[in-house]
Coordinates of C-alpha atoms in Angstrom, one line a residue:
X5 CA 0.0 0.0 0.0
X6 CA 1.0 3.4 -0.6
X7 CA 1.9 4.7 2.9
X8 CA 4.5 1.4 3.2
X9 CA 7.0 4.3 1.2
X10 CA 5.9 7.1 3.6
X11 CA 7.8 7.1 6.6
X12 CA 10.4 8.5 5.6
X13 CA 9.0 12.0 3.9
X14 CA 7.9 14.7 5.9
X15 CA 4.8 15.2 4.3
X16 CA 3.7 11.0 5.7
X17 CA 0.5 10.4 6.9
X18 CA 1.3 7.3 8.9
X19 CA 4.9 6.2 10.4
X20 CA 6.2 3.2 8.9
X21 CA 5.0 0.9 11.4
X22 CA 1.4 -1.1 10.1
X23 CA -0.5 -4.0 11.3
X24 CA -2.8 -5.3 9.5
X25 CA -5.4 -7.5 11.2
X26 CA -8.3 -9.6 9.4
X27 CA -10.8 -10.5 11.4
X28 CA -13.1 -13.7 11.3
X29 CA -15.8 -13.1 13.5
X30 CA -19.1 -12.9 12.9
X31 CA -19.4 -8.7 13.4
X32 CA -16.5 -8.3 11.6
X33 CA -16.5 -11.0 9.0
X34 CA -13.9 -10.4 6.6
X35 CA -12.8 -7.5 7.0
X36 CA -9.2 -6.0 7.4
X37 CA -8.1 -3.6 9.8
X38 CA -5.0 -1.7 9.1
X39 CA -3.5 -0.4 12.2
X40 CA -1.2 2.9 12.2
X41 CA -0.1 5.4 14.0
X42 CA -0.9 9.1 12.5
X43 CA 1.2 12.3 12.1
X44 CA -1.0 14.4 12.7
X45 CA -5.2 14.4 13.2
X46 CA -6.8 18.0 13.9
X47 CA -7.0 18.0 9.8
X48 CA -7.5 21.6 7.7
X49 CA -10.7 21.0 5.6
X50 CA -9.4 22.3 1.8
X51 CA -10.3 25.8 1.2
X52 CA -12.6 24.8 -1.9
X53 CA -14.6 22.9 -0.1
X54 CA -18.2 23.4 0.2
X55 CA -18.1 22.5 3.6
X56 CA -19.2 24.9 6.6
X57 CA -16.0 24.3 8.7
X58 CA -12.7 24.7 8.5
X59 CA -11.2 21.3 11.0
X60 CA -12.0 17.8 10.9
X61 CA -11.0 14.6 12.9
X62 CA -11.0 11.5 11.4
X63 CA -10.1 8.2 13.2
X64 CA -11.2 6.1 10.3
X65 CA -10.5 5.8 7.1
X66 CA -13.0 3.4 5.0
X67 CA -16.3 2.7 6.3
X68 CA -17.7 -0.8 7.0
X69 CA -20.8 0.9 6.6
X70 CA -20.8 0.3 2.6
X71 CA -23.3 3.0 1.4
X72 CA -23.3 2.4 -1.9
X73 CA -23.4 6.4 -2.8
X74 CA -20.5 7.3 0.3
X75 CA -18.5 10.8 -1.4
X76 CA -15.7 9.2 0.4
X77 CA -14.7 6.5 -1.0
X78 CA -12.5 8.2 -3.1
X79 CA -10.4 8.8 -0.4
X80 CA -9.2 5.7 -0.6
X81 CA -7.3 5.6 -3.9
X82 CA -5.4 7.6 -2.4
X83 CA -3.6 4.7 -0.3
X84 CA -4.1 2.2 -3.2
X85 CA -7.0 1.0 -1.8
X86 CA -10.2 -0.1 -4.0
X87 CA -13.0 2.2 -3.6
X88 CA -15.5 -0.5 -4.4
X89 CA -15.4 -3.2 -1.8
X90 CA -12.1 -2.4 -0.4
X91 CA -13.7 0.8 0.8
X92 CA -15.9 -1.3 3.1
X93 CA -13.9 -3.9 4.6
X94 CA -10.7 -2.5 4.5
X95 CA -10.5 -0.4 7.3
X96 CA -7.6 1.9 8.3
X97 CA -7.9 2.8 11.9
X98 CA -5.5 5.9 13.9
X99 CA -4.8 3.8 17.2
X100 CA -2.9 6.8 18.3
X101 CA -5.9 9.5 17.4
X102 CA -6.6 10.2 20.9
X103 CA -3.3 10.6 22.4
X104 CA -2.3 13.2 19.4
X105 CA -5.5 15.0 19.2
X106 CA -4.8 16.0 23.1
X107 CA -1.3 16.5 22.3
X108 CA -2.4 19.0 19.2
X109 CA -5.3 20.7 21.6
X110 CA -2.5 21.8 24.1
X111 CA 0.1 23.2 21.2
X112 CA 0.6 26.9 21.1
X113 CA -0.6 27.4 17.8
X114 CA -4.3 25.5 17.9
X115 CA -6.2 28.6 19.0
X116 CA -9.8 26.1 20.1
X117 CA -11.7 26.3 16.6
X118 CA -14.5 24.1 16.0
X119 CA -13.5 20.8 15.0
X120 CA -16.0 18.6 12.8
X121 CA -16.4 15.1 13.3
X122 CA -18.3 11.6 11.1
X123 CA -17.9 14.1 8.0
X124 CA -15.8 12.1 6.4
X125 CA -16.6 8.8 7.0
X126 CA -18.4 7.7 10.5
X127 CA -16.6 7.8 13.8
X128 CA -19.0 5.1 15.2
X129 CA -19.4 2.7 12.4
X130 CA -18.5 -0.7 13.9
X131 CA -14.9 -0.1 14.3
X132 CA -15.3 1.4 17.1
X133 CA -16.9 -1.1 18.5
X134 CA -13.6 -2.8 18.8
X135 CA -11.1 0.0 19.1
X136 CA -13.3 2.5 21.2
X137 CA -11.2 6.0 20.3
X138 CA -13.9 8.4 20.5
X139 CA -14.3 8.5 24.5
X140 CA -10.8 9.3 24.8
X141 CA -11.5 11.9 21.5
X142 CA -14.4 13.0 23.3
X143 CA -12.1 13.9 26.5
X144 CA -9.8 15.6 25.1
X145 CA -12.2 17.9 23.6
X146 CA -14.0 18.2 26.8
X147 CA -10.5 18.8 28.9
X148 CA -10.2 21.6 26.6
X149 CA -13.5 23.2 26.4
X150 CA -13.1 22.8 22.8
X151 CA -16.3 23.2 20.6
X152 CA -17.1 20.0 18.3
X153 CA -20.0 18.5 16.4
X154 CA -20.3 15.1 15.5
X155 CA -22.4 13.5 12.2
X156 CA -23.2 9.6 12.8
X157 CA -25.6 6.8 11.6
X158 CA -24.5 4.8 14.6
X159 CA -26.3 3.9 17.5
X160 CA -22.6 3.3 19.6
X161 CA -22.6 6.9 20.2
X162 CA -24.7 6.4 22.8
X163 CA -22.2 4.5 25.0
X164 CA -20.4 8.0 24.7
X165 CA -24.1 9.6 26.2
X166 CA -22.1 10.7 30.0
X167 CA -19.4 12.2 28.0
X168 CA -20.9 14.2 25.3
X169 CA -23.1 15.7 28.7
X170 CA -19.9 16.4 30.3
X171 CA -18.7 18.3 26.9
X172 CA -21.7 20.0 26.6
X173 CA -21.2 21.1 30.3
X174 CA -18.4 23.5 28.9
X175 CA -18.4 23.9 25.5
X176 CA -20.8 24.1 22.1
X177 CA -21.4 20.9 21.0
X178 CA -23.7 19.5 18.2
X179 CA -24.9 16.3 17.2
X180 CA -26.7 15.4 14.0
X181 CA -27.9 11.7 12.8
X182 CA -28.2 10.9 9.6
X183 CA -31.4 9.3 8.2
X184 CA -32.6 10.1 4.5
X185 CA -35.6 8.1 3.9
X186 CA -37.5 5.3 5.7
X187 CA -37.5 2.7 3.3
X188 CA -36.7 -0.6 5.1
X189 CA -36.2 -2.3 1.6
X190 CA -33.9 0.4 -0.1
X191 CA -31.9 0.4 3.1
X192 CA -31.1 -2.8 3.3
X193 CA -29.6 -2.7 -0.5
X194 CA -27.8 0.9 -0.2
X195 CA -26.9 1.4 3.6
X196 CA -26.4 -2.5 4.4
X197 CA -23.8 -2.1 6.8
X198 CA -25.7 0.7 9.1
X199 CA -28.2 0.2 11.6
X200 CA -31.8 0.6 10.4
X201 CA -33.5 4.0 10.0
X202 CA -35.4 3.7 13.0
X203 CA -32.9 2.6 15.5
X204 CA -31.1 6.3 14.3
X205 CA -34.1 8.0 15.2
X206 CA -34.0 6.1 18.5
X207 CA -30.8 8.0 19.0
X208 CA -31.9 11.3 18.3
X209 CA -35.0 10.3 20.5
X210 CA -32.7 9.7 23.4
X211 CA -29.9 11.9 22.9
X212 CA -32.7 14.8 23.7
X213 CA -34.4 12.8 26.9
X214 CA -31.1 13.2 28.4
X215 CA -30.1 16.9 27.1
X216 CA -28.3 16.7 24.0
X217 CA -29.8 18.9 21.5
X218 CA -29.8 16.5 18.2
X219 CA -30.5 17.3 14.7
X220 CA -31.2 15.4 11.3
X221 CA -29.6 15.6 8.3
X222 CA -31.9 13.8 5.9
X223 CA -29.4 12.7 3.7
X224 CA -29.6 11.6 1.3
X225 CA -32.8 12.2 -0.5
X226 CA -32.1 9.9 -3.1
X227 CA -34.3 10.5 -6.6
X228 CA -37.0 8.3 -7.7
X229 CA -36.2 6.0 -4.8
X230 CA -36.7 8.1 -1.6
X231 CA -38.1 11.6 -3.2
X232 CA -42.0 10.9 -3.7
X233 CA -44.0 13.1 -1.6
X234 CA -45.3 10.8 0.7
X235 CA -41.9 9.4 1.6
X236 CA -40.8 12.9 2.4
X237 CA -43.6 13.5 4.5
X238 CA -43.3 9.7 6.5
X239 CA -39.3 10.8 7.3
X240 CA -40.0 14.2 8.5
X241 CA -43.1 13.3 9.9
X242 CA -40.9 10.8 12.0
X243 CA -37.8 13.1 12.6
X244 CA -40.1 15.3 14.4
X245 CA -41.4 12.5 16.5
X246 CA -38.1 11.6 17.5
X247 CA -37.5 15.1 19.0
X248 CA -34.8 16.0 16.6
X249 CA -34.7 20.1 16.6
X250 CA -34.0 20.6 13.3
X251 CA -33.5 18.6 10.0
X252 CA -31.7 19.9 6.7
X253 CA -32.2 18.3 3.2
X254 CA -29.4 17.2 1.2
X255 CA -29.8 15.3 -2.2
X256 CA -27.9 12.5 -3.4
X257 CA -24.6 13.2 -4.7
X258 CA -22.5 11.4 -7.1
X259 CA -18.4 12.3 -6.9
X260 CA -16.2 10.1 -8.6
X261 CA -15.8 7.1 -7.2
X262 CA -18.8 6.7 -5.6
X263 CA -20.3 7.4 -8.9
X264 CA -19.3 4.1 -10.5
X265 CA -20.0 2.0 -7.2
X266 CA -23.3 3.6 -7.0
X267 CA -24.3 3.4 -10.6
X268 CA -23.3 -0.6 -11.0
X269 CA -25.6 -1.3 -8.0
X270 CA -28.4 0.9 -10.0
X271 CA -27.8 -1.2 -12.7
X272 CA -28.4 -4.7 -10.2
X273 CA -31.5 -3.4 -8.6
X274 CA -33.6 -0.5 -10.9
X275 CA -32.0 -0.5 -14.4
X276 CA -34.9 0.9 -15.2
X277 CA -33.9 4.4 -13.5
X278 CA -29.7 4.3 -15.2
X279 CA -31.1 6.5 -17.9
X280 CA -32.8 9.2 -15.9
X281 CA -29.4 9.2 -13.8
X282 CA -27.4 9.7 -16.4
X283 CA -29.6 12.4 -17.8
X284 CA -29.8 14.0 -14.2
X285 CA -26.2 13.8 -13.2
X286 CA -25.0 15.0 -17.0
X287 CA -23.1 17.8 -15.7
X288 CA -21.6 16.6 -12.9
X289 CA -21.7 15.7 -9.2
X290 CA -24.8 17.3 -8.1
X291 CA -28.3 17.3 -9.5
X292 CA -29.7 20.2 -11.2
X293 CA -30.2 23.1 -9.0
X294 CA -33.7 23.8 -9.7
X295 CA -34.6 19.8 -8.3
X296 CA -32.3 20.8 -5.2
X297 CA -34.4 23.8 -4.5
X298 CA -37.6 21.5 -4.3
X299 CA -36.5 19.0 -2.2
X300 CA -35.6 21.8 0.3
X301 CA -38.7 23.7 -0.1
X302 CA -41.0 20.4 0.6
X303 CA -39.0 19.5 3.4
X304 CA -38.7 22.8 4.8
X305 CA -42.7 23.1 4.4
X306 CA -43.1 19.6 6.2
X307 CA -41.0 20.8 8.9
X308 CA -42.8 23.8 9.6
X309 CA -45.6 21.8 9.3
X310 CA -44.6 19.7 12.1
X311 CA -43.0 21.8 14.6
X312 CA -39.8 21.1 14.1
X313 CA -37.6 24.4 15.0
X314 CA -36.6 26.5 18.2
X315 CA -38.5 25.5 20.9
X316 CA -39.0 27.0 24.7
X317 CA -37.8 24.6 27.6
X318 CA -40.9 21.9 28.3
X319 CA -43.4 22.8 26.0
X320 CA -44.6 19.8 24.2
X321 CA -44.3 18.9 20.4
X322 CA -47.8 19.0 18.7
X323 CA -47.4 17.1 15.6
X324 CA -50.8 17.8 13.6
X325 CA -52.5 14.0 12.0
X326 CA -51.1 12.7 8.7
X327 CA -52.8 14.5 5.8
X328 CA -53.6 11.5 3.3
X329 CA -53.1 14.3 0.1
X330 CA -49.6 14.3 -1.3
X331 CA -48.2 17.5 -1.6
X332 CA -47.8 18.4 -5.5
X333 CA -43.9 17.9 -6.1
X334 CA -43.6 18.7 -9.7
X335 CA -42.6 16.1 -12.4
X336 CA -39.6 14.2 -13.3
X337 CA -39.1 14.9 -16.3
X338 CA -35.9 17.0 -16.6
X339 CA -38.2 19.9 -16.5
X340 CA -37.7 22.5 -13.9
X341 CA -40.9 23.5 -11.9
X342 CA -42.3 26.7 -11.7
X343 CA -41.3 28.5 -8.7
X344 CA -39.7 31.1 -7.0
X345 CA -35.7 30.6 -6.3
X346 CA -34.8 30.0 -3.0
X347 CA -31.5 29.2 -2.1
X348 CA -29.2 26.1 -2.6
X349 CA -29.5 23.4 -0.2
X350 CA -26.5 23.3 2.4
X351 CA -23.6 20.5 1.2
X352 CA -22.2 19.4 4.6
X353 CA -20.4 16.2 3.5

């Protein structure tokens, strides 16, 4: 692998020193873990980056997650690595993240910015499960009264429940659990290694009974499969049952890399939908603006609709019945509906 050359150059990511471990039991059948010890981990997000912070830590890199449609997996080409399966069972994992990141927090020039974390690729996927580095992240932050946020579709952040209420004791913290649709069926084929849609909501649901503000990023709204406006209306419908206090739309996006992974397994299970696809994502990563737009307006109408925003300490969620009439989404056509512009949708990862 590529960072076998690295430890010699000052630019390395890892030291020369790897283990690699496959492991054979059942929760983690077959896949590899790479163990190394990083340079560095409080990483600079790129300044073309459409993303609303400036640091990230990432423990993990690969994600035995395997959404099909993960932005990410590009990342790993970058070690040599297949972005395909390789990306989902072969796992590299910073032993040393928690020991550096306090190291880092206490140098001179680290002047306590927020630091973003699960944007990458998810701190709690079931790694973690075996290597457990996020309470001793977690403490450093807290130790430091430095402000973080944290992005998950795993439920093992709630092992980390007394610690994220210590954080939150003395600094800004804010979670966010991501759950785009509801579809028990289309998760099972495109998010198979994450816990179901419900079980997230669980978390949000219980992150809040003890505290800990929690929001949703309903991501992705996938099109055709997960877009209909009844879906929409069943996942915020739920999100605000779950006490999130706030959810934000984001539509599917198709980077290289996860473009290829995600159109082969469009091809195994709705061939019929390859050609609209294509036609969709013609120009590029992201689907046409105007389609963007209405995703976020329905959402943002169905979240109005069911209370989801600032609320005042103990006063109940009131979540009207469900209203049987879909709301009118436009067509699918290519053709752009007629509305007023409203603003982009947020890109977060």
């Amino acid at each position: 692998m590529r960072w076998d050359n690295l430890g010699d150059s000052p630019s390395a990511l890892f030291g020369t020193e790897v283990v690699s471990r496959t492991i054979n039991t059942p929760e983690f059948q077959g896949i590899t873990f790479h163990e190394v010890r990083a340079r560095s981990i409080v990483n600079r997000v790129p300044g073309a980056s459409r993303m609303p912070f400036e640091w990230t830590v990432n423990p993990y890199r690969g994600c035995s997650h395997a959404c099909v449609y993960c932005f990410a997996r590009k990342t790993h080409s970058y070690l040599d690595l297949d972005t395909g399966q390789g990306f989902d069972s072969q796992i590299v994992v910073k032993v040393n993240a928690p020991e550096l990141l306090r190291r880092e927090l206490a140098g001179r020039r680290w002047r306590g910015d927020h630091i973003a974390m699960g944007t990458n690729v998810d701190c709690y996927q079931r790694a973690e499960g075996r290597y457990g580095l996020m309470p001793g992240i977690i403490e450093a932050l807290r130790d430091h009264a430095n402000p973080f946020s944290i992005l998950t579709k795993g439920t093992l952040i709630l092992r980390d429940l007394p610690l994220l209420q210590q954080a939150a004791a003395v600094t800004d913290i804010g979670i966010s659990v991501s759950v785009g649709f509801l579809d028990h069926e289309l998760w099972r084929t495109i998010e198979p290694g994450t816990p179901a849609p419900d079980r997230r909501l669980d978390v949000v649901r219980t992150l809040t009974a003890h505290g800990i503000p929690c929001g949703v990023l309903m991501a992705p709204v996938i099109p055709f499969l997960g877009d209909a406006p009844d879906q929409l209306r069943a996942t915020v419908r739920a999100i605000a049952e779950a006490g999130a206090g706030s959810v934000t739309p984001l539509v599917l996006h198709l980077r290289p890399g996860a473009r290829e992974w995600f159109m082969a397994w469009l091809e195994q299970h709705h061939p019929h939908l390859v050609r609209r696809y294509t036609t969709m994502y013609a120009d590029g990563a992201y689907a046409p603006k105007w389609y963007q737009r209405r995703i976020t307006r329905q959402v943002h109408e169905l979240a109005t609709e069911y209370g989801i925003g600032p609320t005042h300490p103990g006063e109940p969620r009131r979540l009207p019945p469900p209203d049987p009439t879909p709301v009118p989404a436009g067509d699918h056509n290519g053709q752009a509906p007629q509305h007023p512009p409203e603003p982009t949708q947020l890109t977060l990862i």
